[in-house]
Tab-separated table of C-alpha atoms in Angstrom:
chain	number	residue	atom	x	y	z
A	3	MET	CA	0.000	0.000	0.000
A	4	THR	CA	1.332	3.438	-0.946
A	5	ILE	CA	0.621	6.819	0.602
A	6	HIS	CA	-1.782	7.412	-2.267
A	7	ASP	CA	-4.243	4.626	-1.386
A	8	VAL	CA	-3.980	4.302	2.394
A	9	ARG	CA	-7.276	4.394	4.325
A	10	LEU	CA	-7.501	7.341	6.705
A	11	THR	CA	-9.161	5.297	9.437
A	12	SER	CA	-6.335	2.747	9.334
A	13	LEU	CA	-3.907	5.431	10.537
A	14	ALA	CA	-5.778	6.194	13.769
A	15	HIS	CA	-6.488	4.155	16.879
A	16	GLY	CA	-9.859	5.919	17.273
A	17	GLY	CA	-12.030	8.327	15.363
A	18	GLY	CA	-14.261	11.367	15.714
A	19	CYS	CA	-15.493	12.344	19.150
A	20	GLY	CA	-14.983	8.742	20.205
A	21	CYS	CA	-11.355	9.864	20.698
A	22	LYS	CA	-12.375	12.008	23.660
A	23	LEU	CA	-11.066	11.007	27.043
A	24	ALA	CA	-13.684	9.156	29.067
A	25	PRO	CA	-15.610	11.430	31.457
A	26	ALA	CA	-14.138	9.722	34.516
A	27	VAL	CA	-10.584	10.122	33.208
A	28	LEU	CA	-11.165	13.778	32.390
A	29	GLN	CA	-12.508	14.437	35.885
A	30	LYS	CA	-9.371	12.933	37.429
A	31	LEU	CA	-7.085	15.013	35.223
A	32	LEU	CA	-8.892	18.250	36.036
A	33	ALA	CA	-9.149	17.563	39.760
A	34	GLY	CA	-7.054	20.026	41.722
A	35	GLN	CA	-6.436	22.302	38.761
A	36	ALA	CA	-6.440	25.967	39.619
A	37	ALA	CA	-9.740	27.711	38.980
A	38	GLY	CA	-9.931	30.377	36.347
A	39	GLY	CA	-9.763	33.027	39.036
A	40	PRO	CA	-12.124	35.816	40.079
A	41	PHE	CA	-12.669	37.168	36.570
A	42	GLU	CA	-16.111	38.711	36.679
A	43	ARG	CA	-16.275	38.958	32.890
A	44	LEU	CA	-15.719	35.211	32.442
A	45	LEU	CA	-19.370	34.213	32.201
A	46	VAL	CA	-18.698	30.565	31.323
A	47	GLY	CA	-15.501	28.710	32.208
A	48	THR	CA	-14.689	25.171	33.252
A	49	GLU	CA	-17.145	24.889	36.122
A	50	THR	CA	-19.861	22.842	34.421
A	51	GLY	CA	-18.095	21.248	31.454
A	52	ASP	CA	-19.904	23.554	29.055
A	53	ASP	CA	-19.348	23.662	25.306
A	54	ALA	CA	-17.243	26.838	25.102
A	55	ALA	CA	-15.821	29.671	27.169
A	56	VAL	CA	-17.659	32.998	27.208
A	57	TRP	CA	-16.097	36.364	28.035
A	58	GLN	CA	-18.170	39.540	28.282
A	59	LEU	CA	-16.439	42.396	26.479
A	60	ASP	CA	-18.967	45.102	27.261
A	61	ALA	CA	-22.652	45.603	27.940
A	62	ASP	CA	-23.607	44.424	24.453
A	63	THR	CA	-21.038	41.839	23.381
A	64	CYS	CA	-19.702	38.488	24.543
A	65	VAL	CA	-16.847	36.571	22.930
A	66	ILE	CA	-17.243	32.792	22.657
A	67	ALA	CA	-14.088	30.683	22.273
A	68	THR	CA	-13.730	26.955	21.695
A	69	THR	CA	-11.471	24.336	20.137
A	70	ASP	CA	-12.220	20.824	18.918
A	71	PHE	CA	-10.174	18.310	16.927
A	72	PHE	CA	-9.954	14.551	16.463
A	73	MET	CA	-8.773	11.660	14.316
A	74	PRO	CA	-10.677	10.442	11.232
A	75	MET	CA	-13.863	8.423	11.519
A	76	VAL	CA	-14.290	8.187	7.728
A	77	ASP	CA	-11.863	7.428	4.912
A	78	ASP	CA	-12.834	10.219	2.544
A	79	PRO	CA	-10.504	13.151	3.398
A	80	PHE	CA	-12.906	15.849	2.220
A	81	ASP	CA	-15.712	14.375	4.336
A	82	PHE	CA	-13.370	14.130	7.327
A	83	GLY	CA	-12.559	17.822	7.017
A	84	ARG	CA	-16.212	18.765	6.727
A	85	ILE	CA	-17.264	16.685	9.743
A	86	ALA	CA	-14.459	18.012	11.945
A	87	ALA	CA	-15.213	21.627	11.060
A	88	THR	CA	-18.965	21.252	11.578
A	89	ASN	CA	-18.321	19.658	14.945
A	90	ALA	CA	-15.993	22.447	16.111
A	91	ILE	CA	-18.275	25.274	15.020
A	92	SER	CA	-21.178	23.599	16.830
A	93	ASP	CA	-19.809	24.653	20.212
A	94	VAL	CA	-20.402	28.308	19.372
A	95	TYR	CA	-23.956	27.640	18.229
A	96	ALA	CA	-24.588	25.590	21.386
A	97	MET	CA	-23.787	28.679	23.485
A	98	GLY	CA	-26.361	30.742	21.588
A	99	GLY	CA	-23.789	32.592	19.485
A	100	ARG	CA	-22.670	33.037	15.908
A	101	PRO	CA	-19.146	32.173	14.719
A	102	ILE	CA	-16.975	34.936	13.240
A	103	MET	CA	-13.703	33.145	12.387
A	104	ALA	CA	-11.746	29.931	12.777
A	105	LEU	CA	-8.146	28.751	13.050
A	106	ALA	CA	-7.131	25.334	11.706
A	107	ILE	CA	-5.489	22.673	13.897
A	108	LEU	CA	-3.609	20.104	11.816
A	109	GLY	CA	-1.427	17.133	12.723
A	110	MET	CA	-0.556	14.744	9.890
A	111	PRO	CA	1.730	11.716	9.350
A	112	ILE	CA	3.344	13.249	6.281
A	113	ASP	CA	5.313	10.078	5.555
A	114	LYS	CA	2.119	7.982	5.380
A	115	LEU	CA	-0.501	10.264	3.864
A	116	ALA	CA	-0.415	11.858	0.411
A	117	ALA	CA	-0.246	15.639	0.235
A	118	ASP	CA	-3.388	15.696	-1.904
A	119	ALA	CA	-5.343	13.896	0.824
A	120	ILE	CA	-4.205	16.469	3.389
A	121	ARG	CA	-5.224	19.282	1.058
A	122	GLN	CA	-8.655	17.676	0.730
A	123	ILE	CA	-9.042	17.592	4.523
A	124	LEU	CA	-8.265	21.294	4.688
A	125	ALA	CA	-10.573	21.980	1.755
A	126	GLY	CA	-13.428	20.169	3.483
A	127	GLY	CA	-12.982	22.263	6.603
A	128	ALA	CA	-12.794	25.461	4.576
A	129	ALA	CA	-15.984	24.524	2.711
A	130	ILE	CA	-17.945	24.212	5.953
A	131	CYS	CA	-16.493	27.470	7.264
A	132	ALA	CA	-17.600	29.156	4.048
A	133	GLU	CA	-21.077	27.723	4.567
A	134	ALA	CA	-21.063	29.184	8.078
A	135	GLY	CA	-19.948	32.518	6.627
A	136	ILE	CA	-16.562	32.645	8.360
A	137	PRO	CA	-12.915	32.590	7.250
A	138	VAL	CA	-10.213	30.150	8.215
A	139	ALA	CA	-7.937	32.970	9.328
A	140	GLY	CA	-4.847	30.928	10.197
A	141	GLY	CA	-3.830	27.889	12.190
A	142	HIS	CA	-1.024	25.599	13.246
A	143	SER	CA	0.330	22.302	11.884
A	144	ILE	CA	2.640	19.553	13.134
A	145	ASP	CA	4.021	16.245	11.875
A	146	SER	CA	1.999	13.708	13.880
A	147	PRO	CA	1.968	9.874	13.983
A	148	GLU	CA	-1.826	9.907	13.547
A	149	PRO	CA	-3.964	12.267	11.435
A	150	ILE	CA	-5.622	15.014	13.474
A	151	TYR	CA	-7.750	17.901	12.247
A	152	GLY	CA	-10.055	20.445	13.810
A	153	LEU	CA	-10.642	24.118	14.478
A	154	ALA	CA	-10.390	26.769	17.122
A	155	VAL	CA	-13.492	28.914	16.654
A	156	ILE	CA	-14.380	32.406	17.866
A	157	GLY	CA	-17.960	33.654	18.015
A	158	THR	CA	-20.036	36.417	19.538
A	159	CYS	CA	-23.444	36.994	21.074
A	160	ARG	CA	-25.239	39.395	23.344
A	161	PRO	CA	-24.996	38.653	27.099
A	162	GLU	CA	-28.668	37.756	27.369
A	163	GLN	CA	-28.308	35.237	24.515
A	164	VAL	CA	-25.697	33.061	26.259
A	165	ARG	CA	-27.135	29.585	26.769
A	166	ARG	CA	-25.244	27.464	29.295
A	167	ASN	CA	-25.788	23.767	29.911
A	168	ALA	CA	-26.430	24.431	33.610
A	169	ASP	CA	-29.655	26.436	33.561
A	170	VAL	CA	-32.284	23.725	33.140
A	171	ARG	CA	-35.413	24.400	35.192
A	172	PRO	CA	-37.765	21.818	36.734
A	173	GLY	CA	-40.661	21.301	34.343
A	174	ASP	CA	-38.606	22.024	31.207
A	175	ASP	CA	-39.048	19.811	28.167
A	176	LEU	CA	-36.019	18.342	26.384
A	177	ILE	CA	-35.618	18.498	22.605
A	178	LEU	CA	-32.912	16.676	20.644
A	179	THR	CA	-32.298	18.093	17.168
A	180	LYS	CA	-30.399	15.251	15.429
A	181	PRO	CA	-30.694	11.456	15.545
A	182	LEU	CA	-28.170	9.263	17.346
A	183	GLY	CA	-25.936	6.591	15.848
A	184	VAL	CA	-22.765	8.273	14.584
A	185	GLY	CA	-20.440	6.091	16.657
A	186	ILE	CA	-22.304	2.942	15.643
A	187	TYR	CA	-22.016	3.869	11.973
A	188	SER	CA	-18.321	4.687	12.323
A	189	ALA	CA	-17.751	1.289	13.973
A	190	ALA	CA	-19.539	-0.303	11.027
A	191	ILE	CA	-17.241	1.562	8.625
A	192	LYS	CA	-14.191	0.018	10.274
A	193	LYS	CA	-15.785	-3.419	9.905
A	194	GLY	CA	-16.783	-2.783	6.302
A	195	GLN	CA	-20.463	-3.245	7.205
A	196	LEU	CA	-21.967	0.196	6.539
A	197	PRO	CA	-24.229	0.394	3.450
A	198	ALA	CA	-23.757	3.332	1.088
A	199	THR	CA	-27.196	4.718	1.943
A	200	ALA	CA	-26.323	4.708	5.643
A	201	TYR	CA	-23.015	6.471	4.950
A	202	ALA	CA	-24.896	9.190	3.068
A	203	GLU	CA	-27.310	9.516	6.009
A	204	MET	CA	-24.403	9.938	8.443
A	205	ILE	CA	-22.596	12.506	6.279
A	206	ALA	CA	-25.780	14.545	5.814
A	207	SER	CA	-26.236	14.726	9.594
A	208	THR	CA	-22.619	15.285	10.650
A	209	THR	CA	-22.076	18.081	8.115
A	210	ARG	CA	-25.311	19.908	8.986
A	211	LEU	CA	-24.367	23.022	10.931
A	212	ASN	CA	-26.158	23.518	14.253
A	213	ARG	CA	-26.865	27.126	13.314
A	214	ILE	CA	-30.338	26.856	14.865
A	215	GLY	CA	-28.550	27.423	18.194
A	216	ALA	CA	-27.985	31.079	17.350
A	217	GLU	CA	-31.690	31.526	16.651
A	218	ILE	CA	-32.987	29.800	19.764
A	219	GLY	CA	-30.507	31.773	21.866
A	220	ARG	CA	-32.806	34.741	21.325
A	221	ASP	CA	-35.819	32.883	22.762
A	222	PRO	CA	-36.258	33.485	26.517
A	223	ALA	CA	-38.219	30.220	26.783
A	224	VAL	CA	-35.020	28.316	25.933
A	225	HIS	CA	-33.205	27.955	29.239
A	226	ALA	CA	-30.251	25.653	28.524
A	227	VAL	CA	-28.488	24.115	25.518
A	228	THR	CA	-25.611	21.715	24.940
A	229	ASP	CA	-24.416	19.743	21.939
A	230	VAL	CA	-24.315	15.954	22.123
A	231	THR	CA	-20.864	14.658	21.202
A	232	GLY	CA	-18.354	12.151	22.543
A	233	PHE	CA	-19.940	11.374	25.924
A	234	GLY	CA	-23.175	10.244	24.267
A	235	LEU	CA	-26.690	11.458	24.974
A	236	LEU	CA	-26.606	10.210	28.569
A	237	GLY	CA	-23.239	11.804	29.323
A	238	HIS	CA	-24.107	15.255	28.063
A	239	ALA	CA	-27.578	15.107	29.596
A	240	LEU	CA	-25.937	14.223	32.908
A	241	GLU	CA	-23.719	17.307	32.648
A	242	MET	CA	-26.908	19.353	32.304
A	243	ALA	CA	-28.511	17.573	35.260
A	244	ARG	CA	-25.484	18.043	37.509
A	245	GLY	CA	-24.973	21.670	36.547
A	246	SER	CA	-28.646	22.482	37.064
A	247	GLY	CA	-29.377	20.296	40.096
A	248	VAL	CA	-32.287	18.456	38.476
A	249	THR	CA	-33.310	14.962	37.405
A	250	LEU	CA	-33.739	14.485	33.660
A	251	THR	CA	-36.064	11.811	32.318
A	252	ALA	CA	-35.569	10.542	28.760
A	253	SER	CA	-38.005	8.348	26.851
A	254	LEU	CA	-36.154	5.672	24.900
A	255	GLN	CA	-38.948	5.395	22.363
A	256	ALA	CA	-38.826	9.131	21.647
A	257	VAL	CA	-35.066	9.338	20.995
A	258	PRO	CA	-34.435	9.717	17.226
A	259	LEU	CA	-32.017	7.215	15.662
A	260	PHE	CA	-30.252	6.716	12.354
A	261	ALA	CA	-32.155	4.251	10.183
A	262	GLU	CA	-29.690	1.361	10.604
A	263	ALA	CA	-28.458	2.139	14.136
A	264	ALA	CA	-30.505	-0.453	16.025
A	265	GLN	CA	-29.685	-3.217	13.560
A	266	LEU	CA	-25.969	-2.453	13.461
A	267	VAL	CA	-25.532	-2.140	17.222
A	268	GLN	CA	-27.161	-5.547	17.660
A	269	ALA	CA	-24.663	-6.882	15.116
A	270	GLY	CA	-21.812	-5.738	17.373
A	271	CYS	CA	-20.981	-2.344	15.876
A	272	VAL	CA	-20.136	-0.665	19.183
A	273	THR	CA	-17.214	1.668	19.886
A	274	GLY	CA	-14.859	1.342	22.827
A	275	ALA	CA	-15.927	4.845	23.833
A	276	SER	CA	-19.479	3.610	24.403
A	277	HIS	CA	-18.200	1.144	27.014
A	278	ARG	CA	-15.948	3.790	28.599
A	279	ASN	CA	-18.809	6.260	28.757
A	280	TRP	CA	-21.055	3.857	30.655
A	281	ALA	CA	-18.266	2.902	33.050
A	282	SER	CA	-17.732	6.604	33.789
A	283	TYR	CA	-21.277	7.664	34.618
A	284	GLY	CA	-23.533	4.604	34.731
A	285	ASP	CA	-23.984	4.902	38.493
A	286	ALA	CA	-25.918	8.153	37.953
A	287	VAL	CA	-28.303	6.662	35.361
A	288	MET	CA	-31.492	4.759	36.210
A	289	LEU	CA	-32.419	2.277	33.473
A	290	PRO	CA	-35.539	0.146	33.062
A	291	ASP	CA	-35.239	-3.369	34.441
A	292	ASP	CA	-33.845	-5.915	31.977
A	293	LEU	CA	-32.962	-3.304	29.363
A	294	PRO	CA	-30.793	-5.048	26.733
A	295	ASP	CA	-27.213	-3.808	26.491
A	296	TRP	CA	-27.669	-2.916	22.829
A	297	ARG	CA	-30.388	-0.426	23.693
A	298	ARG	CA	-28.184	1.147	26.350
A	299	HIS	CA	-25.397	1.472	23.780
A	300	LEU	CA	-27.678	3.680	21.682
A	301	LEU	CA	-27.666	6.192	24.544
A	302	THR	CA	-23.945	6.025	25.349
A	303	ASP	CA	-22.876	5.997	21.691
A	304	PRO	CA	-20.329	8.782	21.096
A	305	GLN	CA	-21.693	11.319	18.664
A	306	THR	CA	-19.479	13.312	16.340
A	307	SER	CA	-21.060	16.568	15.195
A	308	GLY	CA	-24.259	15.528	16.931
A	309	GLY	CA	-27.348	17.569	17.580
A	310	LEU	CA	-28.296	20.101	20.223
A	311	LEU	CA	-30.028	19.087	23.441
A	312	ILE	CA	-32.381	21.920	24.359
A	313	ALA	CA	-34.234	22.550	27.623
A	314	CYS	CA	-37.231	24.836	27.157
A	315	ALA	CA	-40.417	25.933	28.889
A	316	PRO	CA	-43.105	23.304	28.119
A	317	GLU	CA	-45.595	25.830	26.764
A	318	ARG	CA	-43.118	26.639	23.980
A	319	THR	CA	-42.135	23.072	23.101
A	320	ASP	CA	-44.473	22.522	20.161
A	321	ASP	CA	-43.713	25.860	18.507
A	322	LEU	CA	-39.992	25.480	19.073
A	323	LEU	CA	-39.993	21.953	17.697
A	324	ARG	CA	-41.765	23.114	14.552
A	325	THR	CA	-39.190	25.892	14.172
A	326	VAL	CA	-36.282	23.474	14.536
A	327	ILE	CA	-37.721	20.982	12.036
A	328	ALA	CA	-38.492	23.731	9.516
A	329	ALA	CA	-34.907	24.985	9.840
A	330	GLY	CA	-33.579	21.707	8.431
A	331	TYR	CA	-33.505	19.202	11.301
A	332	PRO	CA	-36.235	16.703	10.342
A	333	GLY	CA	-35.229	14.192	13.021
A	334	ALA	CA	-35.766	16.618	15.911
A	335	SER	CA	-37.926	15.236	18.714
A	336	ARG	CA	-39.113	15.931	22.240
A	337	ILE	CA	-37.336	13.228	24.199
A	338	GLY	CA	-38.043	13.973	27.849
A	339	HIS	CA	-38.334	16.492	30.647
A	340	ALA	CA	-36.709	17.863	33.784
A	341	GLU	CA	-38.012	17.635	37.327
A	342	MET	CA	-36.900	18.417	40.844
A	343	GLY	CA	-34.674	15.721	42.288
A	344	PRO	CA	-31.088	14.535	42.542
A	345	ALA	CA	-28.688	15.205	39.668
A	346	ALA	CA	-29.326	12.041	37.688
A	347	ILE	CA	-30.811	10.617	34.497
A	348	ARG	CA	-33.854	8.355	34.390
A	349	VAL	CA	-34.512	6.381	31.205
A	350	VAL	CA	-38.044	5.111	30.577
A	351	THR	CA	-39.473	3.075	27.738
């Protein structure tokens, strides 16, 4: 095999947001780290594991800053670039803001991967940034043993439009804007078991910008937002529950899924990250009795460029859901609600 026909996924030990450190490992690494300090203009820092940092410049403007990068989950370099860029920009939308520019983060095994493939990765990222209306204004590159690509993204919003993951209120409804199954599909790719139609379904979802976040950030009935990525639906919902001091209930039947996700997960297409996720936070999740492991894996499946999880006032749920679907997220669904109680997740059928 030459550098011109090597598979991208063969060069990486993991892929997409499944590369993220397990939640339990991350907590250990961050334990004892110095706090950000008494910076009154730092509206969102590391306290609740939110999607991005937010700094208030003045009475009218906040700056949102984030970075996200990972190894390939697909073999097409252009698609890899598009997915990685969409995923990174999502953090800004999840905070209720709009992106204004990006910087590229690139690490490539230049002795194993053709220059044209690397150019295609960069071109894919630039194409998504163009779709978002922002420039790739610079970046940094290194020679790396595994291919890595992503973005640092800067955005802005008004102070009242900031949407943290820690402001869920008892009684709120939960809306998920994209179906689950990205990790399952990526596992199937590695096994050569993903049909072409399913690949097209995954690419359509993972390259769809979460720009609806900027719109719903202007709605006072939307109380909290996060994007669902490497920790799976349960992991990111648990961050919301812990930050807000509430119990979240999710209906398994209401959770949207990719068309082939249930079939493939039962065939053994499960990522290592799904197991690590459950080991990290399973003690805070209440499951129905005798729930099959494959159904649990749907909820711990690491998403790459997943959807937004939105907590909103129940009287606005129907209108908001119609708005989200009309904006280009046909799989959006009301999946549960919040109530007073311990910081935990309850799954019902």
